[in-house]
mmCIF file of C-alpha atoms in Angstrom:
data_model
loop_
_atom_site.group_PDB
_atom_site.id
_atom_site.type_symbol
_atom_site.label_atom_id
_atom_site.label_comp_id
_atom_site.label_asym_id
_atom_site.label_seq_id
_atom_site.Cartn_x
_atom_site.Cartn_y
_atom_site.Cartn_z
ATOM 1 C CA MET T 225 -0.020 0.046 0.015
ATOM 2 C CA ALA T 226 1.637 3.257 -1.122
ATOM 3 C CA GLY T 227 1.637 6.766 0.546
ATOM 4 C CA GLU T 228 0.753 8.244 3.996
ATOM 5 C CA GLN T 229 -1.612 5.104 4.965
ATOM 6 C CA GLY T 230 1.084 2.738 3.583
ATOM 7 C CA SER T 231 3.241 4.132 6.557
ATOM 8 C CA ARG T 232 0.583 3.540 9.135
ATOM 9 C CA VAL T 233 0.446 0.109 8.095
ATOM 10 C CA ALA T 234 4.157 -0.390 8.322
ATOM 11 C CA ARG T 235 3.648 0.601 12.382
ATOM 12 C CA HIS T 236 1.621 -2.783 12.891
ATOM 13 C CA TRP T 237 3.054 -5.723 14.237
ATOM 14 C CA PRO T 238 6.634 -5.082 13.137
ATOM 15 C CA LYS T 239 8.352 -7.969 11.070
ATOM 16 C CA ALA T 240 12.179 -7.999 12.581
ATOM 17 C CA ALA T 241 11.983 -4.503 14.351
ATOM 18 C CA TRP T 242 12.153 -5.944 17.624
ATOM 19 C CA ARG T 243 16.012 -6.159 17.551
ATOM 20 C CA GLY T 244 17.889 -4.941 20.474
ATOM 21 C CA VAL T 245 17.767 -1.405 20.952
ATOM 22 C CA GLY T 246 19.971 -0.614 23.664
ATOM 23 C CA LEU T 247 17.154 0.909 26.113
ATOM 24 C CA GLY T 248 17.603 1.195 29.931
ATOM 25 C CA VAL T 249 14.415 -0.373 30.266
ATOM 26 C CA VAL T 250 13.025 -3.673 30.839
ATOM 27 C CA ILE T 251 10.524 -4.336 27.815
ATOM 28 C CA ALA T 252 7.826 -7.286 27.483
ATOM 29 C CA LEU T 253 7.915 -7.712 23.965
ATOM 30 C CA ALA T 254 5.308 -8.272 21.187
ATOM 31 C CA GLY T 255 5.661 -6.520 15.629
ATOM 32 C CA CYS T 256 -1.837 -2.450 9.911
ATOM 33 C CA GLY T 257 -16.759 3.916 20.003
ATOM 34 C CA LYS T 258 -19.542 2.388 21.271
ATOM 35 C CA VAL T 259 -20.695 -0.530 23.249
ATOM 36 C CA ASP T 260 -20.394 -3.441 21.399
ATOM 37 C CA ARG T 261 -23.988 -5.328 20.839
ATOM 38 C CA GLY T 262 -22.552 -7.993 18.492
ATOM 39 C CA LEU T 263 -19.426 -9.806 17.915
ATOM 40 C CA GLY T 264 -18.247 -10.335 21.186
ATOM 41 C CA GLY T 265 -20.813 -7.817 23.120
ATOM 42 C CA ALA T 266 -22.531 -8.565 26.400
ATOM 43 C CA GLU T 267 -25.536 -8.981 24.675
ATOM 44 C CA ASN T 268 -24.499 -11.359 22.387
ATOM 45 C CA PRO T 269 -22.617 -14.330 24.328
ATOM 46 C CA ALA T 270 -23.127 -16.945 21.702
ATOM 47 C CA ALA T 271 -21.084 -15.281 19.112
ATOM 48 C CA VAL T 272 -17.929 -15.689 21.213
ATOM 49 C CA GLY T 273 -15.955 -18.118 23.569
ATOM 50 C CA ALA T 274 -17.519 -18.392 27.294
ATOM 51 C CA PRO T 275 -14.699 -16.204 28.653
ATOM 52 C CA VAL T 276 -14.831 -13.456 26.305
ATOM 53 C CA ALA T 277 -18.750 -12.948 26.607
ATOM 54 C CA ALA T 278 -18.542 -13.326 30.280
ATOM 55 C CA SER T 279 -16.123 -10.028 30.891
ATOM 56 C CA GLY T 280 -19.159 -7.479 29.557
ATOM 57 C CA ALA T 281 -16.043 -5.237 27.873
ATOM 58 C CA ASP T 282 -16.058 -3.250 24.739
ATOM 59 C CA LEU T 283 -14.743 -5.910 22.376
ATOM 60 C CA GLY T 284 -14.190 -3.626 19.355
ATOM 61 C CA ALA T 285 -16.715 -4.437 16.842
ATOM 62 C CA ASP T 286 -20.504 -4.297 16.653
ATOM 63 C CA SER T 287 -22.982 -6.724 15.022
ATOM 64 C CA ASN T 288 -22.612 -5.575 11.255
ATOM 65 C CA GLY T 289 -18.592 -5.951 12.041
ATOM 66 C CA THR T 290 -17.840 -2.237 12.055
ATOM 67 C CA LEU T 291 -14.685 -2.018 14.224
ATOM 68 C CA HIS T 292 -13.580 0.662 16.427
ATOM 69 C CA VAL T 293 -11.276 1.131 19.340
ATOM 70 C CA PRO T 294 -12.820 -0.300 22.452
ATOM 71 C CA LYS T 295 -13.773 1.923 25.246
ATOM 72 C CA ALA T 296 -12.071 2.021 28.667
ATOM 73 C CA TYR T 297 -9.864 -0.957 27.143
ATOM 74 C CA ARG T 298 -6.974 0.295 29.562
ATOM 75 C CA ASP T 299 -9.023 -0.304 32.841
ATOM 76 C CA ALA T 300 -11.054 -3.631 31.263
ATOM 77 C CA TYR T 301 -8.515 -5.058 29.210
ATOM 78 C CA GLN T 302 -5.127 -7.008 30.284
ATOM 79 C CA TYR T 303 -1.708 -5.833 29.635
ATOM 80 C CA LEU T 304 -0.145 -8.046 26.372
ATOM 81 C CA GLY T 305 3.248 -6.501 25.764
ATOM 82 C CA THR T 306 5.245 -3.919 24.150
ATOM 83 C CA TRP T 307 7.377 -3.377 21.106
ATOM 84 C CA ALA T 308 10.066 -1.249 20.536
ATOM 85 C CA PRO T 309 10.893 -0.783 16.681
ATOM 86 C CA ALA T 310 14.743 0.458 16.508
ATOM 87 C CA ASN T 311 15.247 3.882 15.237
ATOM 88 C CA ASP T 312 17.719 3.166 12.645
ATOM 89 C CA PRO T 313 19.772 5.186 12.224
ATOM 90 C CA GLY T 314 20.018 6.443 15.837
ATOM 91 C CA VAL T 315 20.026 5.835 19.393
ATOM 92 C CA GLY T 316 17.012 4.120 21.304
ATOM 93 C CA ALA T 317 13.505 3.334 19.818
ATOM 94 C CA LYS T 318 11.572 4.945 16.968
ATOM 95 C CA GLU T 319 8.515 3.991 18.212
ATOM 96 C CA MET T 320 6.866 2.150 21.319
ATOM 97 C CA HIS T 321 3.682 -0.543 20.315
ATOM 98 C CA ILE T 322 1.761 -1.510 23.618
ATOM 99 C CA VAL T 323 -0.792 -3.982 23.450
ATOM 100 C CA TYR T 324 -3.426 -5.038 25.438
ATOM 101 C CA ALA T 325 -5.828 -8.267 25.201
ATOM 102 C CA SER T 326 -9.449 -8.487 26.256
ATOM 103 C CA PRO T 327 -10.689 -9.844 29.290
ATOM 104 C CA GLY T 328 -10.054 -13.601 29.472
ATOM 105 C CA ALA T 329 -7.991 -13.953 26.100
ATOM 106 C CA ILE T 330 -4.639 -14.298 27.775
ATOM 107 C CA GLY T 331 -6.460 -17.108 29.989
ATOM 108 C CA GLU T 332 -7.773 -19.139 27.003
ATOM 109 C CA HIS T 333 -4.462 -18.565 25.234
ATOM 110 C CA ARG T 334 -3.008 -20.456 28.034
ATOM 111 C CA ARG T 335 -5.634 -23.298 27.959
ATOM 112 C CA ALA T 336 -6.258 -23.718 24.395
ATOM 113 C CA GLY T 337 -3.248 -22.104 22.256
ATOM 114 C CA ARG T 338 -5.085 -19.816 20.555
ATOM 115 C CA PHE T 339 -7.464 -16.559 20.961
ATOM 116 C CA ALA T 340 -10.844 -17.362 21.703
ATOM 117 C CA ASP T 341 -13.492 -15.966 19.027
ATOM 118 C CA GLY T 342 -14.525 -12.370 20.371
ATOM 119 C CA THR T 343 -10.934 -11.802 21.741
ATOM 120 C CA THR T 344 -9.948 -8.028 20.719
ATOM 121 C CA LEU T 345 -6.407 -7.337 20.637
ATOM 122 C CA VAL T 346 -5.729 -3.208 20.989
ATOM 123 C CA LYS T 347 -2.180 -2.058 20.136
ATOM 124 C CA GLU T 348 -1.221 1.570 21.235
ATOM 125 C CA VAL T 349 1.383 3.013 18.467
ATOM 126 C CA TYR T 350 3.710 6.103 20.166
ATOM 127 C CA GLU T 351 6.171 7.873 18.496
ATOM 128 C CA ALA T 352 9.111 7.525 21.286
ATOM 129 C CA SER T 353 11.309 10.057 23.305
ATOM 130 C CA THR T 354 14.811 8.803 24.123
ATOM 131 C CA ALA T 355 17.075 10.512 26.708
ATOM 132 C CA PRO T 356 19.974 9.603 29.174
ATOM 133 C CA MET T 357 18.971 8.756 32.532
ATOM 134 C CA THR T 358 20.126 7.350 35.517
ATOM 135 C CA THR T 359 19.662 3.486 34.161
ATOM 136 C CA GLY T 360 20.975 4.669 30.742
ATOM 137 C CA THR T 361 19.813 5.508 27.252
ATOM 138 C CA VAL T 362 16.280 5.103 27.738
ATOM 139 C CA SER T 363 12.960 5.408 25.488
ATOM 140 C CA ARG T 364 9.725 5.744 26.478
ATOM 141 C CA PRO T 365 6.140 6.555 24.646
ATOM 142 C CA ALA T 366 5.332 9.849 23.700
ATOM 143 C CA LYS T 367 2.802 11.337 21.482
ATOM 144 C CA LEU T 368 -0.020 8.733 20.547
ATOM 145 C CA LYS T 369 -0.373 8.278 16.624
ATOM 146 C CA GLY T 370 -2.951 5.475 16.738
ATOM 147 C CA TRP T 371 -4.197 2.197 17.337
ATOM 148 C CA PHE T 372 -4.152 -1.260 15.605
ATOM 149 C CA VAL T 373 -7.234 -2.938 16.616
ATOM 150 C CA MET T 374 -7.973 -6.998 15.609
ATOM 151 C CA VAL T 375 -10.874 -8.965 16.401
ATOM 152 C CA LYS T 376 -10.773 -12.606 16.451
ATOM 153 C CA ASP T 377 -13.747 -14.258 14.365
ATOM 154 C CA SER T 378 -12.801 -17.886 13.087
ATOM 155 C CA THR T 379 -16.142 -18.513 11.225
ATOM 156 C CA ASN T 380 -15.299 -15.362 9.117
ATOM 157 C CA ARG T 381 -19.063 -14.558 8.912
ATOM 158 C CA HIS T 382 -18.227 -10.678 8.158
ATOM 159 C CA ALA T 383 -15.742 -11.169 5.373
ATOM 160 C CA ALA T 384 -18.167 -11.890 2.639
ATOM 161 C CA GLY T 385 -19.154 -7.836 2.429
ATOM 162 C CA ASN T 386 -16.663 -6.121 4.481
ATOM 163 C CA LYS T 387 -12.939 -6.348 3.010
ATOM 164 C CA LEU T 388 -11.720 -5.671 6.784
ATOM 165 C CA TRP T 389 -12.561 -9.158 8.171
ATOM 166 C CA GLY T 390 -10.718 -12.268 6.907
ATOM 167 C CA ASP T 391 -8.478 -15.226 7.717
ATOM 168 C CA GLY T 392 -9.903 -15.243 10.935
ATOM 169 C CA TRP T 393 -9.916 -11.696 11.869
ATOM 170 C CA GLY T 394 -11.033 -8.162 11.826
ATOM 171 C CA TRP T 395 -8.109 -5.853 11.066
ATOM 172 C CA ALA T 396 -8.074 -2.037 11.003
ATOM 173 C CA TRP T 397 -5.971 1.023 11.731
ATOM 174 C CA PHE T 398 -7.409 4.113 13.744
ATOM 175 C CA ASP T 399 -5.336 7.335 13.686
ATOM 176 C CA ALA T 400 -5.351 8.789 17.234
ATOM 177 C CA ALA T 401 -7.873 11.700 16.526
ATOM 178 C CA SER T 402 -10.814 9.214 14.925
ATOM 179 C CA PRO T 403 -11.232 5.646 17.289
ATOM 180 C CA THR T 404 -14.269 5.074 15.679
ATOM 181 C CA LYS T 405 -13.220 5.907 12.115
ATOM 182 C CA THR T 406 -10.649 3.125 10.725
ATOM 183 C CA ALA T 407 -8.312 4.455 7.940
ATOM 184 C CA SER T 408 -8.084 0.947 6.577
ATOM 185 C CA THR T 409 -10.098 -0.150 3.663
ATOM 186 C CA ASP T 410 -8.447 -3.712 3.017
ATOM 187 C CA TYR T 411 -6.850 -5.953 5.530
ATOM 188 C CA LYS T 412 -5.282 -7.663 2.990
ATOM 189 C CA ALA T 413 -3.538 -4.804 1.315
ATOM 190 C CA ASP T 414 -3.539 -2.093 4.739
ATOM 191 C CA CYS T 415 -2.604 -4.749 7.206
ATOM 192 C CA GLN T 416 -2.013 -8.234 6.421
ATOM 193 C CA GLY T 417 1.519 -7.955 5.174
ATOM 194 C CA CYS T 418 3.334 -7.366 8.214
ATOM 195 C CA HIS T 419 1.786 -10.254 9.775
ATOM 196 C CA GLN T 420 2.828 -12.874 7.071
ATOM 197 C CA PRO T 421 5.917 -14.179 9.494
ATOM 198 C CA ALA T 422 3.666 -15.173 12.149
ATOM 199 C CA ARG T 423 1.119 -16.742 9.630
ATOM 200 C CA ASN T 424 1.459 -20.312 11.603
ATOM 201 C CA THR T 425 0.771 -18.384 14.666
ATOM 202 C CA ASP T 426 -2.873 -17.133 13.513
ATOM 203 C CA TRP T 427 -1.388 -14.131 12.449
ATOM 204 C CA ILE T 428 0.014 -13.231 15.803
ATOM 205 C CA TYR T 429 3.574 -13.092 17.088
ATOM 206 C CA SER T 430 2.490 -14.662 20.199
ATOM 207 C CA ASP T 431 6.157 -15.717 21.295
ATOM 208 C CA GLY T 432 6.894 -12.109 21.688
ATOM 209 C CA TYR T 433 4.261 -11.587 24.539
ATOM 210 C CA GLN T 434 4.985 -13.284 27.745
ATOM 211 C CA PRO T 435 1.648 -13.084 29.992
ATOM 212 C CA LEU T 436 0.851 -16.121 27.345
ATOM 213 C CA LYS T 437 3.588 -18.385 28.816
ATOM 214 C CA GLY T 438 1.840 -18.522 31.801
ATOM 215 C CA PRO T 439 1.359 -16.469 35.091
ATOM 216 C CA GLY T 440 5.054 -15.864 36.186
ATOM 217 C CA VAL T 441 6.483 -16.567 39.543
#
């Protein structure tokens, strides 16, 4: 995809961008609205796996397959991981990508090895700020650029009439000023290219998400 939107797509799940960036921070690693009453919404539990439906959280898509950035996701969702694309050439990170998963999604992935239908993943994309600190050269999130949202639907029920759905997911990029109106038009052209290396893990770079591996010590 060319032009400005193409540059946005490149900020989705990075391909090889999570190489070491010499940061003095600890990074838990990951790499293109309205309250939901449809896919994954509290009033439609049959549409999704039980752990997802039971949460009652806003899950990023309505019954027509319209995608949006879920409301209050920082309060309701679970932290999944952070990616730090390197600033090449330069020092530190170019961007910080902070990823959240809808309630119950992590536990279901640990149990079944995959995300349940209705699972919503929200990735915040920030410009990074890098500066010397007492621990060394440190990068941190600065200005929010936008969000990348994925909603799991293994039945592909919206794929026939909506080019943002297919291969088991809804896919959409949202600029920071427009959390309910996606800038994406076709997931294959706008989003999926960055996910090709993760095709065998359901298009998600799951190995970079430490919470999926267990509860910790």
